[in-house]
mmCIF file of the C-alpha atoms, coordinates in Angstrom:
data_MODEL
# 
_entry.id   MODEL 
# 
loop_
_atom_site.group_PDB 
_atom_site.id 
_atom_site.type_symbol 
_atom_site.label_atom_id 
_atom_site.label_alt_id 
_atom_site.label_comp_id 
_atom_site.label_asym_id 
_atom_site.label_entity_id 
_atom_site.label_seq_id 
_atom_site.pdbx_PDB_ins_code 
_atom_site.Cartn_x 
_atom_site.Cartn_y 
_atom_site.Cartn_z 
_atom_site.occupancy 
_atom_site.B_iso_or_equiv 
_atom_site.pdbx_formal_charge 
_atom_site.auth_seq_id 
_atom_site.auth_comp_id 
_atom_site.auth_asym_id 
_atom_site.auth_atom_id 
_atom_site.pdbx_PDB_model_num 
ATOM 1   C CA . UNK A 1 1   ? 158.973 -3.232 119.439 1.00 0.00 ? 1   UNK A CA 1 
ATOM 2   C CA . UNK A 1 2   ? 160.725 -0.096 121.150 1.00 0.00 ? 2   UNK A CA 1 
ATOM 3   C CA . UNK A 1 3   ? 163.787 0.763  119.507 1.00 0.00 ? 3   UNK A CA 1 
ATOM 4   C CA . UNK A 1 4   ? 166.149 3.232  121.136 1.00 0.00 ? 4   UNK A CA 1 
ATOM 5   C CA . UNK A 1 5   ? 166.965 6.438  119.063 1.00 0.00 ? 5   UNK A CA 1 
ATOM 6   C CA . UNK A 1 6   ? 170.615 7.245  119.422 1.00 0.00 ? 6   UNK A CA 1 
ATOM 7   C CA . UNK A 1 7   ? 172.256 10.657 118.443 1.00 0.00 ? 7   UNK A CA 1 
ATOM 8   C CA . UNK A 1 8   ? 174.362 9.235  115.573 1.00 0.00 ? 8   UNK A CA 1 
ATOM 9   C CA . UNK A 1 9   ? 171.068 8.203  114.101 1.00 0.00 ? 9   UNK A CA 1 
ATOM 10  C CA . UNK A 1 10  ? 169.178 11.565 114.219 1.00 0.00 ? 10  UNK A CA 1 
ATOM 11  C CA . UNK A 1 11  ? 172.350 13.474 112.997 1.00 0.00 ? 11  UNK A CA 1 
ATOM 12  C CA . UNK A 1 12  ? 172.285 10.936 109.988 1.00 0.00 ? 12  UNK A CA 1 
ATOM 13  C CA . UNK A 1 13  ? 168.585 11.589 109.361 1.00 0.00 ? 13  UNK A CA 1 
ATOM 14  C CA . UNK A 1 14  ? 169.305 15.410 109.294 1.00 0.00 ? 14  UNK A CA 1 
ATOM 15  C CA . UNK A 1 15  ? 172.543 15.118 107.315 1.00 0.00 ? 15  UNK A CA 1 
ATOM 16  C CA . UNK A 1 16  ? 171.570 14.396 103.453 1.00 0.00 ? 16  UNK A CA 1 
ATOM 17  C CA . UNK A 1 17  ? 175.563 14.033 103.361 1.00 0.00 ? 17  UNK A CA 1 
ATOM 18  C CA . UNK A 1 18  ? 176.162 11.880 106.176 1.00 0.00 ? 18  UNK A CA 1 
ATOM 19  C CA . UNK A 1 19  ? 177.202 8.617  105.228 1.00 0.00 ? 19  UNK A CA 1 
ATOM 20  C CA . UNK A 1 20  ? 174.639 6.745  107.179 1.00 0.00 ? 20  UNK A CA 1 
ATOM 21  C CA . UNK A 1 21  ? 171.788 8.749  106.035 1.00 0.00 ? 21  UNK A CA 1 
ATOM 22  C CA . UNK A 1 22  ? 170.335 6.785  103.431 1.00 0.00 ? 22  UNK A CA 1 
ATOM 23  C CA . UNK A 1 23  ? 170.389 3.678  106.111 1.00 0.00 ? 23  UNK A CA 1 
ATOM 24  C CA . UNK A 1 24  ? 168.985 5.729  108.559 1.00 0.00 ? 24  UNK A CA 1 
ATOM 25  C CA . UNK A 1 25  ? 166.041 6.898  106.609 1.00 0.00 ? 25  UNK A CA 1 
ATOM 26  C CA . UNK A 1 26  ? 165.320 3.237  105.476 1.00 0.00 ? 26  UNK A CA 1 
ATOM 27  C CA . UNK A 1 27  ? 165.399 2.062  108.895 1.00 0.00 ? 27  UNK A CA 1 
ATOM 28  C CA . UNK A 1 28  ? 163.547 4.643  110.443 1.00 0.00 ? 28  UNK A CA 1 
ATOM 29  C CA . UNK A 1 29  ? 160.915 4.582  107.757 1.00 0.00 ? 29  UNK A CA 1 
ATOM 30  C CA . UNK A 1 30  ? 160.706 0.785  108.299 1.00 0.00 ? 30  UNK A CA 1 
ATOM 31  C CA . UNK A 1 31  ? 160.376 1.241  112.072 1.00 0.00 ? 31  UNK A CA 1 
ATOM 32  C CA . UNK A 1 32  ? 157.332 3.529  111.399 1.00 0.00 ? 32  UNK A CA 1 
ATOM 33  C CA . UNK A 1 33  ? 155.608 1.243  108.904 1.00 0.00 ? 33  UNK A CA 1 
ATOM 34  C CA . UNK A 1 34  ? 156.109 -1.586 111.341 1.00 0.00 ? 34  UNK A CA 1 
ATOM 35  C CA . UNK A 1 35  ? 154.559 0.188  113.973 1.00 0.00 ? 35  UNK A CA 1 
ATOM 36  C CA . UNK A 1 36  ? 157.464 0.435  116.095 1.00 0.00 ? 36  UNK A CA 1 
ATOM 37  C CA . UNK A 1 37  ? 158.076 2.970  118.586 1.00 0.00 ? 37  UNK A CA 1 
ATOM 38  C CA . UNK A 1 38  ? 161.232 5.120  119.394 1.00 0.00 ? 38  UNK A CA 1 
ATOM 39  C CA . UNK A 1 39  ? 162.639 5.984  122.624 1.00 0.00 ? 39  UNK A CA 1 
ATOM 40  C CA . UNK A 1 40  ? 165.128 8.440  123.718 1.00 0.00 ? 40  UNK A CA 1 
ATOM 41  C CA . UNK A 1 41  ? 166.015 10.749 126.560 1.00 0.00 ? 41  UNK A CA 1 
ATOM 42  C CA . UNK A 1 42  ? 166.636 14.420 126.910 1.00 0.00 ? 42  UNK A CA 1 
ATOM 43  C CA . UNK A 1 43  ? 170.469 13.972 126.903 1.00 0.00 ? 43  UNK A CA 1 
ATOM 44  C CA . UNK A 1 44  ? 170.374 12.618 123.231 1.00 0.00 ? 44  UNK A CA 1 
ATOM 45  C CA . UNK A 1 45  ? 167.992 15.351 122.126 1.00 0.00 ? 45  UNK A CA 1 
ATOM 46  C CA . UNK A 1 46  ? 170.021 18.088 123.772 1.00 0.00 ? 46  UNK A CA 1 
ATOM 47  C CA . UNK A 1 47  ? 173.464 16.399 122.161 1.00 0.00 ? 47  UNK A CA 1 
ATOM 48  C CA . UNK A 1 48  ? 171.681 16.074 118.671 1.00 0.00 ? 48  UNK A CA 1 
ATOM 49  C CA . UNK A 1 49  ? 170.369 19.777 118.678 1.00 0.00 ? 49  UNK A CA 1 
ATOM 50  C CA . UNK A 1 50  ? 173.653 21.051 119.623 1.00 0.00 ? 50  UNK A CA 1 
ATOM 51  C CA . UNK A 1 51  ? 175.567 18.954 116.769 1.00 0.00 ? 51  UNK A CA 1 
ATOM 52  C CA . UNK A 1 52  ? 173.052 19.508 114.532 1.00 0.00 ? 52  UNK A CA 1 
ATOM 53  C CA . UNK A 1 53  ? 173.076 23.675 115.140 1.00 0.00 ? 53  UNK A CA 1 
ATOM 54  C CA . UNK A 1 54  ? 176.664 23.569 114.852 1.00 0.00 ? 54  UNK A CA 1 
ATOM 55  C CA . UNK A 1 55  ? 177.284 21.647 111.811 1.00 0.00 ? 55  UNK A CA 1 
ATOM 56  C CA . UNK A 1 56  ? 173.963 21.983 109.576 1.00 0.00 ? 56  UNK A CA 1 
ATOM 57  C CA . UNK A 1 57  ? 172.911 25.313 110.718 1.00 0.00 ? 57  UNK A CA 1 
ATOM 58  C CA . UNK A 1 58  ? 169.497 26.771 112.194 1.00 0.00 ? 58  UNK A CA 1 
ATOM 59  C CA . UNK A 1 59  ? 167.191 25.742 109.480 1.00 0.00 ? 59  UNK A CA 1 
ATOM 60  C CA . UNK A 1 60  ? 168.114 21.918 109.810 1.00 0.00 ? 60  UNK A CA 1 
ATOM 61  C CA . UNK A 1 61  ? 167.870 22.475 113.407 1.00 0.00 ? 61  UNK A CA 1 
ATOM 62  C CA . UNK A 1 62  ? 164.386 24.073 113.308 1.00 0.00 ? 62  UNK A CA 1 
ATOM 63  C CA . UNK A 1 63  ? 163.279 20.939 111.319 1.00 0.00 ? 63  UNK A CA 1 
ATOM 64  C CA . UNK A 1 64  ? 164.761 18.760 114.132 1.00 0.00 ? 64  UNK A CA 1 
ATOM 65  C CA . UNK A 1 65  ? 162.798 20.509 116.774 1.00 0.00 ? 65  UNK A CA 1 
ATOM 66  C CA . UNK A 1 66  ? 159.741 20.130 115.014 1.00 0.00 ? 66  UNK A CA 1 
ATOM 67  C CA . UNK A 1 67  ? 160.448 16.420 114.674 1.00 0.00 ? 67  UNK A CA 1 
ATOM 68  C CA . UNK A 1 68  ? 161.460 15.657 118.434 1.00 0.00 ? 68  UNK A CA 1 
ATOM 69  C CA . UNK A 1 69  ? 157.882 15.538 119.373 1.00 0.00 ? 69  UNK A CA 1 
ATOM 70  C CA . UNK A 1 70  ? 157.161 12.297 117.790 1.00 0.00 ? 70  UNK A CA 1 
ATOM 71  C CA . UNK A 1 71  ? 159.742 10.442 119.821 1.00 0.00 ? 71  UNK A CA 1 
ATOM 72  C CA . UNK A 1 72  ? 159.050 9.189  123.295 1.00 0.00 ? 72  UNK A CA 1 
ATOM 73  C CA . UNK A 1 73  ? 161.591 10.863 125.544 1.00 0.00 ? 73  UNK A CA 1 
ATOM 74  C CA . UNK A 1 74  ? 162.718 9.502  128.916 1.00 0.00 ? 74  UNK A CA 1 
ATOM 75  C CA . UNK A 1 75  ? 163.593 12.786 131.099 1.00 0.00 ? 75  UNK A CA 1 
ATOM 76  C CA . UNK A 1 76  ? 167.098 12.213 132.988 1.00 0.00 ? 76  UNK A CA 1 
ATOM 77  C CA . UNK A 1 77  ? 166.040 13.011 136.920 1.00 0.00 ? 77  UNK A CA 1 
ATOM 78  C CA . UNK A 1 78  ? 168.949 12.929 139.641 1.00 0.00 ? 78  UNK A CA 1 
ATOM 79  C CA . UNK A 1 79  ? 168.770 9.156  140.316 1.00 0.00 ? 79  UNK A CA 1 
ATOM 80  C CA . UNK A 1 80  ? 169.298 8.381  136.590 1.00 0.00 ? 80  UNK A CA 1 
ATOM 81  C CA . UNK A 1 81  ? 172.193 11.162 136.245 1.00 0.00 ? 81  UNK A CA 1 
ATOM 82  C CA . UNK A 1 82  ? 174.009 9.937  139.221 1.00 0.00 ? 82  UNK A CA 1 
ATOM 83  C CA . UNK A 1 83  ? 174.056 6.423  138.337 1.00 0.00 ? 83  UNK A CA 1 
ATOM 84  C CA . UNK A 1 84  ? 175.482 7.608  134.709 1.00 0.00 ? 84  UNK A CA 1 
ATOM 85  C CA . UNK A 1 85  ? 177.963 9.715  136.487 1.00 0.00 ? 85  UNK A CA 1 
ATOM 86  C CA . UNK A 1 86  ? 179.173 6.601  138.247 1.00 0.00 ? 86  UNK A CA 1 
ATOM 87  C CA . UNK A 1 87  ? 179.358 4.647  135.157 1.00 0.00 ? 87  UNK A CA 1 
ATOM 88  C CA . UNK A 1 88  ? 181.195 7.081  133.276 1.00 0.00 ? 88  UNK A CA 1 
ATOM 89  C CA . UNK A 1 89  ? 183.710 7.310  135.706 1.00 0.00 ? 89  UNK A CA 1 
ATOM 90  C CA . UNK A 1 90  ? 184.282 3.688  136.214 1.00 0.00 ? 90  UNK A CA 1 
ATOM 91  C CA . UNK A 1 91  ? 184.658 3.329  132.401 1.00 0.00 ? 91  UNK A CA 1 
ATOM 92  C CA . UNK A 1 92  ? 187.248 6.172  132.708 1.00 0.00 ? 92  UNK A CA 1 
ATOM 93  C CA . UNK A 1 93  ? 185.980 8.097  129.747 1.00 0.00 ? 93  UNK A CA 1 
ATOM 94  C CA . UNK A 1 94  ? 185.674 5.122  126.982 1.00 0.00 ? 94  UNK A CA 1 
ATOM 95  C CA . UNK A 1 95  ? 182.249 6.032  126.267 1.00 0.00 ? 95  UNK A CA 1 
ATOM 96  C CA . UNK A 1 96  ? 180.440 9.503  126.524 1.00 0.00 ? 96  UNK A CA 1 
ATOM 97  C CA . UNK A 1 97  ? 178.093 10.615 129.591 1.00 0.00 ? 97  UNK A CA 1 
ATOM 98  C CA . UNK A 1 98  ? 175.417 10.393 127.138 1.00 0.00 ? 98  UNK A CA 1 
ATOM 99  C CA . UNK A 1 99  ? 175.767 6.860  126.052 1.00 0.00 ? 99  UNK A CA 1 
ATOM 100 C CA . UNK A 1 100 ? 176.118 6.036  129.777 1.00 0.00 ? 100 UNK A CA 1 
ATOM 101 C CA . UNK A 1 101 ? 172.666 7.437  130.321 1.00 0.00 ? 101 UNK A CA 1 
ATOM 102 C CA . UNK A 1 102 ? 171.520 5.631  127.169 1.00 0.00 ? 102 UNK A CA 1 
ATOM 103 C CA . UNK A 1 103 ? 172.611 2.058  128.195 1.00 0.00 ? 103 UNK A CA 1 
ATOM 104 C CA . UNK A 1 104 ? 170.875 2.905  131.763 1.00 0.00 ? 104 UNK A CA 1 
ATOM 105 C CA . UNK A 1 105 ? 167.644 3.836  130.049 1.00 0.00 ? 105 UNK A CA 1 
ATOM 106 C CA . UNK A 1 106 ? 167.674 0.857  127.737 1.00 0.00 ? 106 UNK A CA 1 
ATOM 107 C CA . UNK A 1 107 ? 168.344 -1.818 130.425 1.00 0.00 ? 107 UNK A CA 1 
ATOM 108 C CA . UNK A 1 108 ? 165.608 0.210  132.348 1.00 0.00 ? 108 UNK A CA 1 
ATOM 109 C CA . UNK A 1 109 ? 163.004 -0.093 129.642 1.00 0.00 ? 109 UNK A CA 1 
ATOM 110 C CA . UNK A 1 110 ? 164.105 -3.564 128.554 1.00 0.00 ? 110 UNK A CA 1 
ATOM 111 C CA . UNK A 1 111 ? 164.953 -2.116 125.145 1.00 0.00 ? 111 UNK A CA 1 
ATOM 112 C CA . UNK A 1 112 ? 167.662 -4.311 123.164 1.00 0.00 ? 112 UNK A CA 1 
ATOM 113 C CA . UNK A 1 113 ? 167.719 -2.945 119.899 1.00 0.00 ? 113 UNK A CA 1 
ATOM 114 C CA . UNK A 1 114 ? 169.087 0.628  119.019 1.00 0.00 ? 114 UNK A CA 1 
ATOM 115 C CA . UNK A 1 115 ? 168.807 2.795  115.622 1.00 0.00 ? 115 UNK A CA 1 
ATOM 116 C CA . UNK A 1 116 ? 172.213 4.216  115.575 1.00 0.00 ? 116 UNK A CA 1 
ATOM 117 C CA . UNK A 1 117 ? 175.687 4.001  114.214 1.00 0.00 ? 117 UNK A CA 1 
ATOM 118 C CA . UNK A 1 118 ? 177.715 4.088  117.198 1.00 0.00 ? 118 UNK A CA 1 
ATOM 119 C CA . UNK A 1 119 ? 179.704 0.758  117.997 1.00 0.00 ? 119 UNK A CA 1 
ATOM 120 C CA . UNK A 1 120 ? 179.676 1.166  121.893 1.00 0.00 ? 120 UNK A CA 1 
ATOM 121 C CA . UNK A 1 121 ? 175.960 0.003  121.679 1.00 0.00 ? 121 UNK A CA 1 
ATOM 122 C CA . UNK A 1 122 ? 177.038 -3.313 120.208 1.00 0.00 ? 122 UNK A CA 1 
ATOM 123 C CA . UNK A 1 123 ? 180.154 -3.645 122.256 1.00 0.00 ? 123 UNK A CA 1 
ATOM 124 C CA . UNK A 1 124 ? 177.543 -3.026 125.335 1.00 0.00 ? 124 UNK A CA 1 
ATOM 125 C CA . UNK A 1 125 ? 175.526 -6.040 124.267 1.00 0.00 ? 125 UNK A CA 1 
ATOM 126 C CA . UNK A 1 126 ? 172.715 -4.271 122.529 1.00 0.00 ? 126 UNK A CA 1 
ATOM 127 C CA . UNK A 1 127 ? 171.717 -5.134 118.833 1.00 0.00 ? 127 UNK A CA 1 
ATOM 128 C CA . UNK A 1 128 ? 171.318 -2.500 115.847 1.00 0.00 ? 128 UNK A CA 1 
ATOM 129 C CA . UNK A 1 129 ? 167.885 -2.526 114.597 1.00 0.00 ? 129 UNK A CA 1 
ATOM 130 C CA . UNK A 1 130 ? 167.599 -4.030 111.217 1.00 0.00 ? 130 UNK A CA 1 
ATOM 131 C CA . UNK A 1 131 ? 164.010 -4.134 110.092 1.00 0.00 ? 131 UNK A CA 1 
ATOM 132 C CA . UNK A 1 132 ? 162.537 -7.265 108.472 1.00 0.00 ? 132 UNK A CA 1 
ATOM 133 C CA . UNK A 1 133 ? 163.117 -7.339 104.632 1.00 0.00 ? 133 UNK A CA 1 
ATOM 134 C CA . UNK A 1 134 ? 159.845 -6.891 102.850 1.00 0.00 ? 134 UNK A CA 1 
ATOM 135 C CA . UNK A 1 135 ? 157.888 -9.652 101.446 1.00 0.00 ? 135 UNK A CA 1 
# 
Protein backbone atom coordinates (compact mmCIF):
# COMPACT_ATOMS: atom_id res chain seq x y z
CA UNK A 1 0.00 0.00 0.00
CA UNK A 2 1.10 3.56 -0.62
CA UNK A 3 0.41 5.91 2.29
CA UNK A 4 0.41 9.68 1.96
CA UNK A 5 2.68 11.38 4.50
CA UNK A 6 1.38 14.72 5.80
CA UNK A 7 3.23 17.54 7.54
CA UNK A 8 1.41 16.82 10.79
CA UNK A 9 2.90 13.30 10.90
CA UNK A 10 6.38 14.46 9.93
CA UNK A 11 6.32 17.05 12.70
CA UNK A 12 4.99 14.51 15.22
CA UNK A 13 7.80 12.12 14.27
CA UNK A 14 10.37 14.88 14.78
CA UNK A 15 9.04 16.34 18.04
CA UNK A 16 9.32 13.92 20.96
CA UNK A 17 7.07 16.26 22.98
CA UNK A 18 4.27 16.35 20.39
CA UNK A 19 1.01 14.81 21.63
CA UNK A 20 0.95 12.55 18.55
CA UNK A 21 4.62 11.50 18.67
CA UNK A 22 4.11 7.98 20.04
CA UNK A 23 1.25 7.23 17.64
CA UNK A 24 3.19 8.64 14.68
CA UNK A 25 6.26 6.54 15.49
CA UNK A 26 4.18 3.37 15.96
CA UNK A 27 2.24 3.85 12.71
CA UNK A 28 5.35 4.82 10.76
CA UNK A 29 7.21 1.74 12.01
CA UNK A 30 4.19 -0.50 11.32
CA UNK A 31 3.99 0.81 7.76
CA UNK A 32 7.68 0.13 7.18
CA UNK A 33 7.37 -3.35 8.71
CA UNK A 34 4.40 -4.08 6.42
CA UNK A 35 6.38 -2.97 3.37
CA UNK A 36 4.16 0.03 2.75
CA UNK A 37 5.58 3.01 0.87
CA UNK A 38 5.21 6.68 1.71
CA UNK A 39 4.43 9.38 -0.83
CA UNK A 40 4.42 13.09 -0.16
CA UNK A 41 5.13 16.20 -2.23
CA UNK A 42 7.78 18.86 -2.09
CA UNK A 43 5.43 21.45 -0.56
CA UNK A 44 4.94 19.13 2.44
CA UNK A 45 8.72 18.75 2.72
CA UNK A 46 9.14 22.54 2.56
CA UNK A 47 6.39 23.15 5.12
CA UNK A 48 7.79 20.44 7.43
CA UNK A 49 11.35 21.71 7.28
CA UNK A 50 10.24 25.29 7.99
CA UNK A 51 8.07 24.18 10.91
CA UNK A 52 10.74 21.94 12.41
CA UNK A 53 13.45 24.58 12.03
CA UNK A 54 11.32 27.29 13.61
CA UNK A 55 9.99 25.20 16.51
CA UNK A 56 12.66 22.58 17.16
CA UNK A 57 15.92 24.09 15.92
CA UNK A 58 18.70 23.20 13.56
CA UNK A 59 19.74 19.81 14.97
CA UNK A 60 16.29 18.30 14.48
CA UNK A 61 16.04 19.98 11.07
CA UNK A 62 19.34 18.38 10.09
CA UNK A 63 17.99 14.99 11.19
CA UNK A 64 14.85 15.53 9.09
CA UNK A 65 16.95 16.49 6.07
CA UNK A 66 18.75 13.16 6.36
CA UNK A 67 15.43 11.27 6.52
CA UNK A 68 13.45 12.83 3.66
CA UNK A 69 15.31 10.78 1.07
CA UNK A 70 13.37 7.74 2.36
CA UNK A 71 10.10 9.22 1.05
CA UNK A 72 8.83 9.19 -2.51
CA UNK A 73 8.30 12.82 -3.42
CA UNK A 74 5.91 14.11 -6.08
CA UNK A 75 7.35 17.38 -7.32
CA UNK A 76 4.72 20.05 -7.83
CA UNK A 77 4.77 21.28 -11.40
CA UNK A 78 2.99 24.31 -12.83
CA UNK A 79 -0.14 22.35 -13.77
CA UNK A 80 -0.57 20.87 -10.28
CA UNK A 81 0.21 24.22 -8.66
CA UNK A 82 -2.44 25.98 -10.76
CA UNK A 83 -5.04 23.29 -10.00
CA UNK A 84 -4.28 23.59 -6.28
CA UNK A 85 -4.55 27.40 -6.43
CA UNK A 86 -7.97 27.04 -8.07
CA UNK A 87 -9.15 24.59 -5.39
CA UNK A 88 -7.69 26.77 -2.64
CA UNK A 89 -9.52 29.85 -3.98
CA UNK A 90 -12.80 27.97 -4.37
CA UNK A 91 -12.64 26.87 -0.73
CA UNK A 92 -11.94 30.44 0.40
CA UNK A 93 -9.07 29.48 2.66
CA UNK A 94 -10.91 26.75 4.58
CA UNK A 95 -7.95 24.50 3.83
CA UNK A 96 -4.33 25.40 3.21
CA UNK A 97 -2.71 25.53 -0.20
CA UNK A 98 -0.44 22.67 0.88
CA UNK A 99 -3.49 20.55 1.76
CA UNK A 100 -5.05 21.45 -1.60
CA UNK A 101 -1.95 20.05 -3.30
CA UNK A 102 -2.02 17.00 -1.02
CA UNK A 103 -5.62 16.13 -1.92
CA UNK A 104 -4.87 16.43 -5.64
CA UNK A 105 -1.71 14.32 -5.33
CA UNK A 106 -3.56 11.63 -3.38
CA UNK A 107 -6.34 11.45 -5.96
CA UNK A 108 -3.85 11.47 -8.84
CA UNK A 109 -1.94 8.55 -7.27
CA UNK A 110 -5.06 6.66 -6.13
CA UNK A 111 -4.06 6.91 -2.46
CA UNK A 112 -6.82 6.53 0.13
CA UNK A 113 -4.81 6.48 3.39
CA UNK A 114 -2.87 9.25 5.08
CA UNK A 115 -0.40 9.18 7.93
CA UNK A 116 -1.25 12.47 9.55
CA UNK A 117 -3.29 14.15 12.22
CA UNK A 118 -5.09 16.82 10.19
CA UNK A 119 -8.87 16.32 10.21
CA UNK A 120 -9.18 18.02 6.82
CA UNK A 121 -8.08 14.75 5.20
CA UNK A 122 -10.96 12.82 6.77
CA UNK A 123 -13.42 15.58 5.83
CA UNK A 124 -12.09 15.27 2.29
CA UNK A 125 -12.90 11.53 2.27
CA UNK A 126 -9.47 10.05 2.96
CA UNK A 127 -8.83 7.50 5.69
CA UNK A 128 -6.23 7.64 8.45
CA UNK A 129 -3.55 5.00 8.19
CA UNK A 130 -4.28 2.49 10.95
CA UNK A 131 -1.97 -0.51 10.74
CA UNK A 132 -3.33 -3.99 11.23
CA UNK A 133 -2.79 -5.19 14.79
CA UNK A 134 0.10 -7.64 15.20
CA UNK A 135 -0.88 -11.23 15.70
